[in-house]
Tab-separated table of C-alpha atoms and ligand atoms in Angstrom:
chain	number	residue	atom	x	y	z
D	201	UNK	CA	-1.634	24.551	-10.092
D	202	UNK	CA	-1.241	28.303	-10.246
D	203	UNK	CA	1.562	29.383	-7.930
D	204	UNK	CA	1.278	33.049	-8.949
D	205	UNK	CA	-2.285	33.416	-7.730
D	206	UNK	CA	-1.219	32.346	-4.221
D	207	UNK	CA	1.840	34.433	-3.380
D	208	UNK	CA	4.036	32.890	-0.702
D	209	UNK	CA	2.349	29.508	-0.868
D	210	UNK	CA	4.263	26.449	-2.024
D	211	UNK	CA	2.380	24.119	-4.414
D	212	UNK	CA	1.987	20.565	-3.097
D	213	UNK	CA	3.913	18.994	-6.010
D	214	UNK	CA	6.808	21.390	-5.507
D	215	UNK	CA	6.949	20.671	-1.768
D	216	UNK	CA	7.149	16.960	-2.625
D	217	UNK	CA	9.950	17.592	-5.135
D	218	UNK	CA	11.942	19.507	-2.516
D	219	UNK	CA	11.497	16.662	-0.059
D	220	UNK	CA	12.561	13.985	-2.573
D	221	UNK	CA	15.564	16.089	-3.597
D	222	UNK	CA	16.973	15.922	-0.070
D	223	UNK	CA	16.022	12.465	1.196
D	224	UNK	CA	18.363	9.517	0.766
D	225	UNK	CA	16.806	6.025	0.623
D	226	UNK	CA	17.999	3.376	3.083
D	227	UNK	CA	20.771	1.073	1.941
D	228	UNK	CA	21.057	-1.412	4.823
D	229	UNK	CA	19.582	-4.794	3.983
D	230	UNK	CA	18.657	-7.956	5.808
D	231	UNK	CA	17.253	-11.401	5.047
D	232	UNK	CA	13.790	-12.156	6.393
D	233	UNK	CA	11.719	-15.312	6.396
D	234	UNK	CA	8.768	-15.220	4.043
D	235	UNK	CA	6.407	-15.377	7.025
D	236	UNK	CA	7.787	-12.009	8.218
D	237	UNK	CA	8.143	-10.390	4.800
D	238	UNK	CA	4.704	-8.802	4.418
D	239	UNK	CA	5.082	-5.047	3.683
D	240	UNK	CA	8.884	-5.233	3.590
D	241	UNK	CA	10.614	-3.646	0.577
D	242	UNK	CA	12.694	-5.914	-1.669
D	243	UNK	CA	16.367	-4.899	-1.805
D	244	UNK	CA	17.017	-7.060	-4.873
D	245	UNK	CA	14.862	-8.537	-7.608
D	246	UNK	CA	13.547	-12.068	-7.196
D	247	UNK	CA	14.032	-14.346	-10.211
D	248	UNK	CA	12.313	-17.699	-10.600
D	249	UNK	CA	14.673	-20.662	-10.237
D	250	UNK	CA	11.985	-23.047	-11.469
D	251	UNK	CA	9.082	-23.223	-13.883
D	252	UNK	CA	5.558	-22.920	-12.517
D	253	UNK	CA	3.907	-25.256	-13.209
D	254	UNK	CA	7.023	-27.412	-13.035
D	255	UNK	CA	5.694	-29.822	-15.702
D	256	UNK	CA	2.820	-30.062	-18.158
D	257	UNK	CA	-0.256	-31.027	-16.166
D	258	UNK	CA	-3.964	-31.491	-16.523
D	259	UNK	CA	-6.474	-28.662	-16.105
D	260	UNK	CA	-9.353	-31.162	-15.833
D	261	UNK	CA	-10.397	-34.516	-14.474
D	262	UNK	CA	-10.457	-36.788	-17.547
D	263	UNK	CA	-8.239	-38.902	-19.754
D	264	UNK	CA	-4.826	-38.137	-21.261
D	265	UNK	CA	-4.338	-39.467	-24.799
D	266	UNK	CA	-2.766	-38.831	-28.215
D	267	UNK	CA	-4.836	-36.407	-30.287
D	268	UNK	CA	-3.671	-38.148	-33.485
D	269	UNK	CA	-5.794	-41.187	-32.531
D	270	UNK	CA	-8.965	-39.245	-31.836
D	271	UNK	CA	-12.122	-38.934	-33.797
D	272	UNK	CA	-15.731	-39.066	-32.672
D	273	UNK	CA	-16.470	-42.625	-31.582
D	274	UNK	CA	-12.806	-43.711	-31.286
D	275	UNK	CA	-12.088	-46.239	-28.513
D	276	UNK	CA	-9.142	-46.272	-26.102
D	277	UNK	CA	-7.769	-48.678	-23.524
D	278	UNK	CA	-7.229	-47.125	-20.073
D	279	UNK	CA	-3.784	-48.392	-19.010
D	280	UNK	CA	-3.313	-46.560	-15.709
D	281	UNK	CA	-3.840	-43.364	-13.782
D	282	UNK	CA	-2.021	-40.096	-13.025
D	283	UNK	CA	-3.034	-38.353	-9.793
D	284	UNK	CA	-1.832	-35.025	-8.351
D	285	UNK	CA	1.427	-35.915	-6.626
D	286	UNK	CA	1.476	-39.435	-8.141
D	287	UNK	CA	2.400	-39.377	-11.838
D	288	UNK	CA	1.700	-42.335	-14.119
D	289	UNK	CA	4.684	-44.655	-14.464
D	290	UNK	CA	4.284	-46.974	-17.460
D	291	UNK	CA	5.279	-50.572	-16.711
D	292	UNK	CA	7.514	-50.700	-19.790
D	293	UNK	CA	8.920	-47.172	-19.279
D	294	UNK	CA	7.666	-46.380	-22.786
D	295	UNK	CA	5.478	-43.486	-23.884
D	296	UNK	CA	1.734	-43.847	-24.334
D	297	UNK	CA	0.935	-46.037	-27.377
D	298	UNK	CA	-1.747	-45.720	-30.057
D	299	UNK	CA	-5.304	-45.845	-28.688
D	300	UNK	CA	-4.093	-45.904	-25.107
D	301	UNK	CA	-5.351	-43.474	-22.455
D	302	UNK	CA	-4.451	-42.667	-18.871
D	303	UNK	CA	-7.059	-41.654	-16.305
D	304	UNK	CA	-5.882	-38.213	-15.081
D	305	UNK	CA	-6.903	-35.759	-12.349
D	306	UNK	CA	-6.561	-31.989	-12.209
D	307	UNK	CA	-2.961	-30.974	-11.499
D	308	UNK	CA	-1.540	-34.429	-12.324
D	309	UNK	CA	1.460	-34.707	-14.665
D	310	UNK	CA	0.684	-35.466	-18.333
D	311	UNK	CA	2.129	-38.914	-19.169
D	312	UNK	CA	4.874	-39.125	-21.803
D	313	UNK	CA	3.345	-39.474	-25.277
D	314	UNK	CA	0.003	-37.842	-24.428
D	315	UNK	CA	-0.685	-34.403	-25.903
D	316	UNK	CA	-4.309	-33.823	-24.949
D	317	UNK	CA	-6.720	-34.302	-22.059
D	318	UNK	CA	-10.368	-35.036	-22.722
D	319	UNK	CA	-12.867	-34.158	-20.001
D	320	UNK	CA	-14.429	-37.155	-18.308
D	321	UNK	CA	-17.886	-35.816	-19.228
D	322	UNK	CA	-17.044	-36.245	-22.941
D	323	UNK	CA	-16.351	-39.991	-22.869
D	324	UNK	CA	-18.347	-43.138	-22.168
D	325	UNK	CA	-16.474	-45.585	-19.995
D	326	UNK	CA	-17.068	-49.304	-19.760
D	327	UNK	CA	-14.554	-51.368	-17.775
D	328	UNK	CA	-11.083	-50.302	-18.806
D	329	UNK	CA	-12.230	-48.882	-22.145
D	330	UNK	CA	-13.456	-45.395	-23.057
D	331	UNK	CA	-15.233	-44.207	-26.162
D	332	UNK	CA	-15.066	-40.534	-27.219
D	333	UNK	CA	-18.331	-38.675	-27.669
D	334	UNK	CA	-16.595	-35.956	-29.676
D	335	UNK	CA	-13.307	-35.179	-31.417
D	336	UNK	CA	-10.606	-33.345	-29.443
D	337	UNK	CA	-8.210	-30.532	-30.244
D	338	UNK	CA	-4.499	-31.129	-29.673
D	339	UNK	CA	-3.267	-29.506	-26.458
D	340	UNK	CA	-6.733	-29.200	-24.940
D	341	UNK	CA	-6.912	-28.999	-21.138
D	342	UNK	CA	-3.142	-29.026	-20.637
D	343	UNK	CA	-1.405	-26.409	-18.494
D	344	UNK	CA	2.100	-26.067	-19.919
D	345	UNK	CA	5.254	-26.053	-17.797
D	346	UNK	CA	6.300	-22.452	-17.159
D	347	UNK	CA	2.962	-20.999	-18.345
D	348	UNK	CA	2.480	-19.153	-15.062
D	349	UNK	CA	6.106	-18.357	-14.242
D	350	UNK	CA	8.997	-19.076	-16.613
D	351	UNK	CA	12.251	-20.306	-15.079
D	352	UNK	CA	14.800	-17.457	-15.018
D	353	UNK	CA	12.240	-14.656	-15.377
D	354	UNK	CA	12.184	-11.688	-12.981
D	355	UNK	CA	9.190	-12.244	-10.766
D	356	UNK	CA	9.366	-9.220	-8.455
D	357	UNK	CA	11.386	-6.060	-8.949
D	358	UNK	CA	13.766	-4.445	-6.490
D	359	UNK	CA	11.872	-1.754	-4.585
D	360	UNK	CA	8.608	-3.705	-4.493
D	361	UNK	CA	6.656	-3.537	-1.222
D	362	UNK	CA	5.732	-7.171	-0.646
D	363	UNK	CA	2.002	-7.885	-0.663
D	364	UNK	CA	0.139	-10.942	0.589
D	365	UNK	CA	-0.257	-12.060	-3.034
D	366	UNK	CA	3.505	-11.703	-3.530
D	367	UNK	CA	4.023	-14.007	-0.562
D	368	UNK	CA	1.895	-16.634	-2.301
D	369	UNK	CA	3.838	-16.100	-5.510
D	370	UNK	CA	7.221	-16.372	-3.766
D	371	UNK	CA	6.141	-19.553	-2.016
D	372	UNK	CA	5.089	-21.015	-5.389
D	373	UNK	CA	8.715	-20.843	-6.550
D	374	UNK	CA	10.046	-22.227	-3.285
D	375	UNK	CA	11.512	-18.965	-1.951
D	376	UNK	CA	11.710	-19.167	1.863
D	377	UNK	CA	13.647	-15.945	2.550
D	378	UNK	CA	13.962	-12.584	0.826
D	379	UNK	CA	16.514	-9.772	1.005
D	380	UNK	CA	14.798	-6.569	2.094
D	381	UNK	CA	15.745	-3.115	3.339
D	382	UNK	CA	15.747	-2.731	7.081
D	383	UNK	CA	12.684	-1.080	8.545
D	384	UNK	CA	12.654	2.694	8.911
D	385	UNK	CA	12.854	4.046	12.447
D	386	UNK	CA	10.253	6.700	13.072
D	387	UNK	CA	9.971	8.698	16.296
D	388	UNK	CA	6.737	10.464	17.035
D	389	UNK	CA	5.670	13.188	19.424
D	390	UNK	CA	2.762	15.555	19.831
D	391	UNK	CA	3.055	19.039	21.283
D	392	UNK	CA	0.613	21.172	23.201
D	393	UNK	CA	-0.184	22.138	26.801
D	394	UNK	CA	-3.845	21.394	26.065
D	395	UNK	CA	-3.278	17.718	25.287
D	396	UNK	CA	-4.372	14.879	27.532
D	397	UNK	CA	-3.126	11.318	27.145
D	398	UNK	CA	-5.627	8.472	27.177
D	399	UNK	CA	-5.971	6.797	30.524
D	400	UNK	CA	-4.759	3.224	30.469
D	401	UNK	CA	-6.135	2.190	33.838
D	402	UNK	CA	-8.356	-0.891	33.564
D	403	UNK	CA	-11.978	-0.170	32.817
D	404	UNK	CA	-11.416	3.557	32.420
D	405	UNK	CA	-13.441	5.270	29.754
D	406	UNK	CA	-13.796	8.945	28.884
D	407	UNK	CA	-17.239	9.350	30.403
D	408	UNK	CA	-16.421	12.745	31.814
D	409	UNK	CA	-15.463	15.625	29.550
D	410	UNK	CA	-11.847	16.684	30.020
D	411	UNK	CA	-11.308	19.696	32.240
D	412	UNK	CA	-11.823	23.106	30.675
D	413	UNK	CA	-9.334	23.923	27.930
D	414	UNK	CA	-8.010	20.387	27.634
D	415	UNK	CA	-8.518	17.968	24.731
D	416	UNK	CA	-7.583	14.350	24.200
D	417	UNK	CA	-4.473	13.865	22.112
D	418	UNK	CA	-5.912	12.189	19.009
D	419	UNK	CA	-3.007	12.814	16.647
D	420	UNK	CA	-0.593	10.409	18.300
D	421	UNK	CA	-2.863	7.336	18.394
D	422	UNK	CA	-3.900	8.189	14.816
D	423	UNK	CA	-0.325	8.450	13.566
D	424	UNK	CA	0.849	5.371	15.457
D	425	UNK	CA	-1.952	3.407	13.787
D	426	UNK	CA	-1.237	4.845	10.332
D	427	UNK	CA	2.500	4.223	10.675
D	428	UNK	CA	1.789	0.556	11.400
D	429	UNK	CA	0.467	0.290	7.839
D	430	UNK	CA	3.934	1.225	6.619
D	431	UNK	CA	5.751	-1.455	8.593
D	432	UNK	CA	8.144	0.963	10.287
D	433	UNK	CA	9.675	0.764	13.761
D	434	UNK	CA	7.921	3.318	15.941
D	435	UNK	CA	9.169	5.147	19.012
D	436	UNK	CA	6.301	6.998	20.680
D	437	UNK	CA	7.723	9.870	22.735
D	438	UNK	CA	4.349	10.973	24.015
D	439	UNK	CA	2.939	14.425	24.577
D	440	UNK	CA	5.501	17.197	24.998
D	441	UNK	CA	4.452	20.387	26.747
D	442	UNK	CA	4.875	23.801	25.129
D	443	UNK	CA	8.080	24.255	27.062
D	444	UNK	CA	11.462	24.959	25.514
D	445	UNK	CA	13.452	22.620	27.765
D	446	UNK	CA	11.043	19.711	27.379
D	447	UNK	CA	10.855	20.194	23.607
D	448	UNK	CA	14.634	20.367	23.253
D	449	UNK	CA	15.107	17.186	25.288
D	450	UNK	CA	12.402	15.345	23.312
D	451	UNK	CA	13.736	16.328	19.895
D	452	UNK	CA	17.296	15.424	20.927
D	453	UNK	CA	16.180	12.018	22.188
D	454	UNK	CA	14.107	11.395	19.044
D	455	UNK	CA	16.893	12.314	16.658
D	456	UNK	CA	19.424	10.025	18.335
D	457	UNK	CA	17.574	6.894	17.285
D	458	UNK	CA	15.252	7.824	14.456
D	459	UNK	CA	15.685	8.055	10.699
D	460	UNK	CA	12.600	10.246	10.732
D	461	UNK	CA	11.070	12.361	13.502
D	462	UNK	CA	7.438	13.403	13.172
D	463	UNK	CA	5.776	15.955	15.413
D	464	UNK	CA	2.383	17.593	15.354
D	465	UNK	CA	1.402	21.081	16.435
D	466	UNK	CA	3.306	24.284	16.810
D	467	UNK	CA	4.373	24.832	13.196
D	468	UNK	CA	1.965	27.645	12.351
D	469	UNK	CA	3.008	31.265	12.385
D	470	UNK	CA	2.165	33.249	15.481
D	471	UNK	CA	2.080	30.188	17.713
D	472	UNK	CA	2.624	30.680	21.394
D	473	UNK	CA	4.755	27.558	21.456
D	474	UNK	CA	8.455	27.036	21.065
D	475	UNK	CA	8.634	24.177	18.573
D	476	UNK	CA	9.930	26.434	15.854
D	477	UNK	CA	12.641	28.039	18.035
D	478	UNK	CA	13.896	24.678	19.254
D	479	UNK	CA	13.964	23.177	15.778
D	480	UNK	CA	15.808	26.152	14.379
D	481	UNK	CA	18.381	25.666	17.105
D	482	UNK	CA	18.741	21.877	16.622
D	483	UNK	CA	18.370	21.365	12.874
D	484	UNK	CA	18.156	22.842	9.399
D	485	UNK	CA	14.418	22.997	9.019
D	486	UNK	CA	12.308	24.872	6.479
D	487	UNK	CA	8.923	26.144	7.561
D	488	UNK	CA	6.601	26.131	4.592
D	489	UNK	CA	3.172	27.431	3.849
D	490	UNK	CA	1.864	24.836	1.456
D	491	UNK	CA	-0.902	25.698	-0.996
D	492	UNK	CA	-3.141	22.943	0.303
D	493	UNK	CA	-6.267	22.839	2.407
D	494	UNK	CA	-6.289	21.485	5.008
D	495	UNK	CA	-2.672	21.625	6.057
D	496	UNK	CA	-1.043	24.917	5.151
D	497	UNK	CA	1.762	25.055	7.759
D	498	UNK	CA	4.347	22.296	7.382
D	499	UNK	CA	7.986	21.892	8.366
D	500	UNK	CA	10.652	19.700	6.806
D	501	UNK	CA	14.396	19.370	7.116
D	502	UNK	CA	17.396	17.799	8.785
D	503	UNK	CA	17.360	16.890	12.470
D	504	UNK	CA	20.437	15.092	13.801
D	505	UNK	CA	21.378	12.279	11.398
D	506	UNK	CA	17.749	11.954	10.293
D	507	UNK	CA	14.859	13.941	8.884
D	508	UNK	CA	12.091	15.924	10.446
D	509	UNK	CA	8.459	16.394	9.451
D	510	UNK	CA	6.428	18.916	11.430
D	511	UNK	CA	2.709	18.544	10.853
D	512	UNK	CA	0.010	21.067	11.729
D	513	UNK	CA	-1.889	20.258	14.916
D	514	UNK	CA	-5.468	20.086	13.706
D	515	UNK	CA	-6.266	16.375	13.383
D	516	UNK	CA	-7.467	16.506	9.769
D	517	UNK	CA	-4.489	18.659	8.779
D	518	UNK	CA	-2.253	16.117	10.513
D	519	UNK	CA	-3.885	13.223	8.653
D	520	UNK	CA	-3.889	14.868	5.218
D	521	UNK	CA	-0.337	16.248	5.341
D	522	UNK	CA	0.882	12.925	6.700
D	523	UNK	CA	-0.816	11.077	3.839
D	524	UNK	CA	0.042	13.476	1.029
D	525	UNK	CA	3.605	14.405	1.993
D	526	UNK	CA	4.993	12.080	4.662
D	527	UNK	CA	3.757	8.724	3.328
D	528	UNK	CA	5.428	9.152	-0.106
D	529	UNK	CA	8.582	10.400	1.651
D	530	UNK	CA	8.688	7.410	4.013
D	531	UNK	CA	8.027	4.975	1.185
D	532	UNK	CA	10.806	6.542	-0.873
D	533	UNK	CA	13.201	6.415	2.091
D	534	UNK	CA	12.259	2.783	2.716
D	535	UNK	CA	13.582	1.963	-0.772
D	536	UNK	CA	10.227	1.546	-2.454
D	537	UNK	CA	9.643	2.207	-6.167
D	538	UNK	CA	6.757	4.632	-6.220
D	539	UNK	CA	4.132	4.804	-8.909
D	540	UNK	CA	1.920	7.850	-9.349
D	541	UNK	CA	-1.440	7.576	-7.588
D	542	UNK	CA	-4.433	7.064	-9.856
D	543	UNK	CA	-6.941	9.873	-10.062
D	544	UNK	CA	-10.544	9.059	-10.821
D	545	UNK	CA	-12.977	11.367	-12.523
D	546	UNK	CA	-16.324	11.703	-10.798
D	547	UNK	CA	-19.428	13.818	-11.042
D	548	UNK	CA	-20.146	16.016	-8.030
D	549	UNK	CA	-23.445	14.779	-6.593
D	550	UNK	CA	-23.938	18.096	-4.808
D	551	UNK	CA	-22.528	21.618	-4.750
D	552	UNK	CA	-19.119	21.949	-3.041
D	553	UNK	CA	-17.783	25.124	-1.460
D	554	UNK	CA	-14.286	26.138	-2.569
D	555	UNK	CA	-12.241	29.322	-2.383
D	556	UNK	CA	-9.601	29.896	-5.069
D	557	UNK	CA	-5.984	29.967	-3.858
D	558	UNK	CA	-5.109	26.559	-2.393
D	559	UNK	CA	-5.579	22.987	-3.550
D	560	UNK	CA	-8.419	21.461	-1.548
D	561	UNK	CA	-8.345	17.889	-0.346
D	562	UNK	CA	-11.998	17.691	0.605
D	563	UNK	CA	-13.312	14.639	2.356
D	564	UNK	CA	-15.668	12.802	0.025
D	565	UNK	CA	-17.796	9.715	-0.324
D	566	UNK	CA	-17.419	8.049	-3.701
D	567	UNK	CA	-20.169	5.778	-4.967
D	568	UNK	CA	-21.070	4.153	-8.262
D	569	UNK	CA	-24.530	5.157	-9.415
D	570	UNK	CA	-25.859	3.670	-12.656
D	571	UNK	CA	-22.316	2.876	-13.716
D	572	UNK	CA	-21.103	6.422	-13.049
D	573	UNK	CA	-18.653	7.667	-10.386
D	574	UNK	CA	-20.546	10.080	-8.168
D	575	UNK	CA	-18.964	11.894	-5.248
D	576	UNK	CA	-20.555	13.623	-2.259
D	577	UNK	CA	-19.165	15.659	0.588
D	578	UNK	CA	-18.517	13.552	3.701
D	579	UNK	CA	-19.646	16.453	5.887
D	580	UNK	CA	-18.042	19.472	7.574
D	581	UNK	CA	-14.713	20.334	5.953
D	582	UNK	CA	-13.114	22.237	8.817
D	583	UNK	CA	-9.603	20.997	9.627
D	584	UNK	CA	-10.587	20.090	13.170
D	585	UNK	CA	-13.458	17.792	12.153
D	586	UNK	CA	-12.064	14.278	12.160
D	587	UNK	CA	-15.488	12.596	12.090
D	588	UNK	CA	-16.070	13.558	8.444
D	589	UNK	CA	-12.653	12.182	7.516
D	590	UNK	CA	-13.417	8.886	9.240
D	591	UNK	CA	-16.681	8.721	7.234
D	592	UNK	CA	-14.967	9.561	3.937
D	593	UNK	CA	-13.543	7.071	1.450
D	594	UNK	CA	-11.776	9.519	-0.857
D	595	UNK	CA	-10.370	12.994	-1.353
D	596	UNK	CA	-12.151	15.311	-3.708
D	597	UNK	CA	-9.145	17.171	-5.169
D	598	UNK	CA	-10.108	20.652	-6.230
D	599	UNK	CA	-7.440	22.578	-8.134
D	600	UNK	CA	-5.988	25.706	-6.486
D	601	UNK	CA	-7.506	28.165	-8.934
D	602	UNK	CA	-10.949	26.590	-8.824
D	603	UNK	CA	-13.905	28.236	-7.089
D	604	UNK	CA	-17.235	26.790	-5.954
D	605	UNK	CA	-18.291	23.553	-7.650
D	606	UNK	CA	-21.873	23.119	-8.820
D	607	UNK	CA	-23.670	19.766	-8.682
D	608	UNK	CA	-23.041	17.915	-11.952
D	609	UNK	CA	-19.540	19.332	-12.515
D	610	UNK	CA	-16.667	16.934	-13.037
D	611	UNK	CA	-14.059	16.652	-10.273
D	612	UNK	CA	-10.914	14.611	-9.607
D	613	UNK	CA	-11.038	12.048	-6.836
D	614	UNK	CA	-8.309	10.056	-5.078
D	615	UNK	CA	-9.744	6.981	-3.319
D	616	UNK	CA	-8.251	6.401	0.146
D	617	UNK	CA	-5.573	3.728	0.105
D	618	UNK	CA	-4.448	1.458	2.963
D	619	UNK	CA	-2.087	4.167	4.256
D	620	UNK	CA	-4.932	6.449	5.368
D	621	UNK	CA	-7.496	3.942	6.596
N	215	AMP	P1	-1.252	23.982	16.661
N	215	AMP	O1	-0.825	23.512	15.297
N	215	AMP	O2	-0.367	23.497	17.747
N	215	AMP	O3	-1.442	25.455	16.674
N	215	AMP	O4	-2.672	23.335	16.912
N	215	AMP	C1	-3.773	23.615	16.080
N	215	AMP	C2	-5.051	23.009	16.646
N	215	AMP	O5	-4.922	21.601	16.667
N	215	AMP	C3	-5.375	23.425	18.063
N	215	AMP	O6	-6.770	23.562	18.169
N	215	AMP	C4	-4.886	22.275	18.893
N	215	AMP	O7	-5.546	22.162	20.107
N	215	AMP	C5	-5.178	21.106	17.987
N	215	AMP	N1	-4.237	20.028	18.258
N	215	AMP	C6	-2.902	20.137	18.331
N	215	AMP	N2	-2.344	18.970	18.617
N	215	AMP	C7	-3.358	18.065	18.737
N	215	AMP	C8	-3.405	16.669	19.018
N	215	AMP	N3	-2.295	15.987	19.257
N	215	AMP	N4	-4.613	16.069	19.054
N	215	AMP	C9	-5.735	16.778	18.797
N	215	AMP	N5	-5.752	18.075	18.524
N	215	AMP	C10	-4.571	18.734	18.492
N	216	MG	MG1	0.022	23.800	19.766
């Protein structure tokens, strides 16, 4: 990114570095039951206390036997069976003898002395005898103890956000509770005299257009929904009027409880509102012009004992700055180990308009066509047009210095993740 070509604008990566440099991750921990652990962040690594599988077991329905006895046509006596949950117990307590076999089912423990399982389709059975149709290879069709998870190994690292698959994995080693960081507390408010709340009266629907000059507050429902993906505690402080006393009271209330306060609106220069004045009075907040489109105005800093993020009011600017700057910050604060997002390379399926100066996060639709990543514009790119963002499945990331893109040019794409859907 070329900072020099955009005087006064802060590159996105540098804004993120400044945010990381100030934030301090949570340290408080708690134990949670596995059933409540989805999307929590591990505060310590989880090591396996047992092997998975716990013992050598069969990968097939068939017969367990000694490979040393096998050759095509060899005959064996079936002396018992081993079922999942019901291992074979030899009457004598001895290991399997020469030319003896045990009927075995998938998942059942391999009897002592056996070193191979032959599929039932590869033997001919008559009474309690089987004859092999083919030779076998030692170790065939046996899942070894510890093959999946070795006892003592680190299964999940500290800082891992627990997924549904992790829950399955943890259950497989018998873990019923995990130590996680407590959930972040996030307070949220929207600002603007033009904003209308949704009516919650039964059966109400917005059939009539709002009165002149008013708009429905879409940022707050959007952010509440997006924050739910991050498993944080949310305090919704509602719509705050462009009024210095109301704003002061709301920000004070928010900062008493919250680790992070998020507001939308009122952070651009030349605003008629008082957000900036109040924040300057209550906290140590920087007002940035970030070299990104949408989303140039952005505020970040200390508010009370927590942190403040001020997002621009236009719904797409709100969504994109939240996703690009606030989500990584919240994940970092929540104790999560972050890995860099993967960029894809795609071919522009159509021409894309772009002015040099800021990094564009255009709303795109990514498709695979004849094995190739192709990306198209999702529609109007104005920062007020939320419908094209809802249609999109990716950002088309166009570098700051880049100009118009012709169809067929290569572009970078970031597919939407669960934090922006
Ligand atoms: P602001 O950042 O306050 O200057 O607002 C920029 C634009 O975003 C204006 O057109 C506002 O009406 C609009 N806007 C601000 N807040 C919201 C909101 N909560 N929901 C929808 N639009 C908003
Ligand atoms: Mg406003």
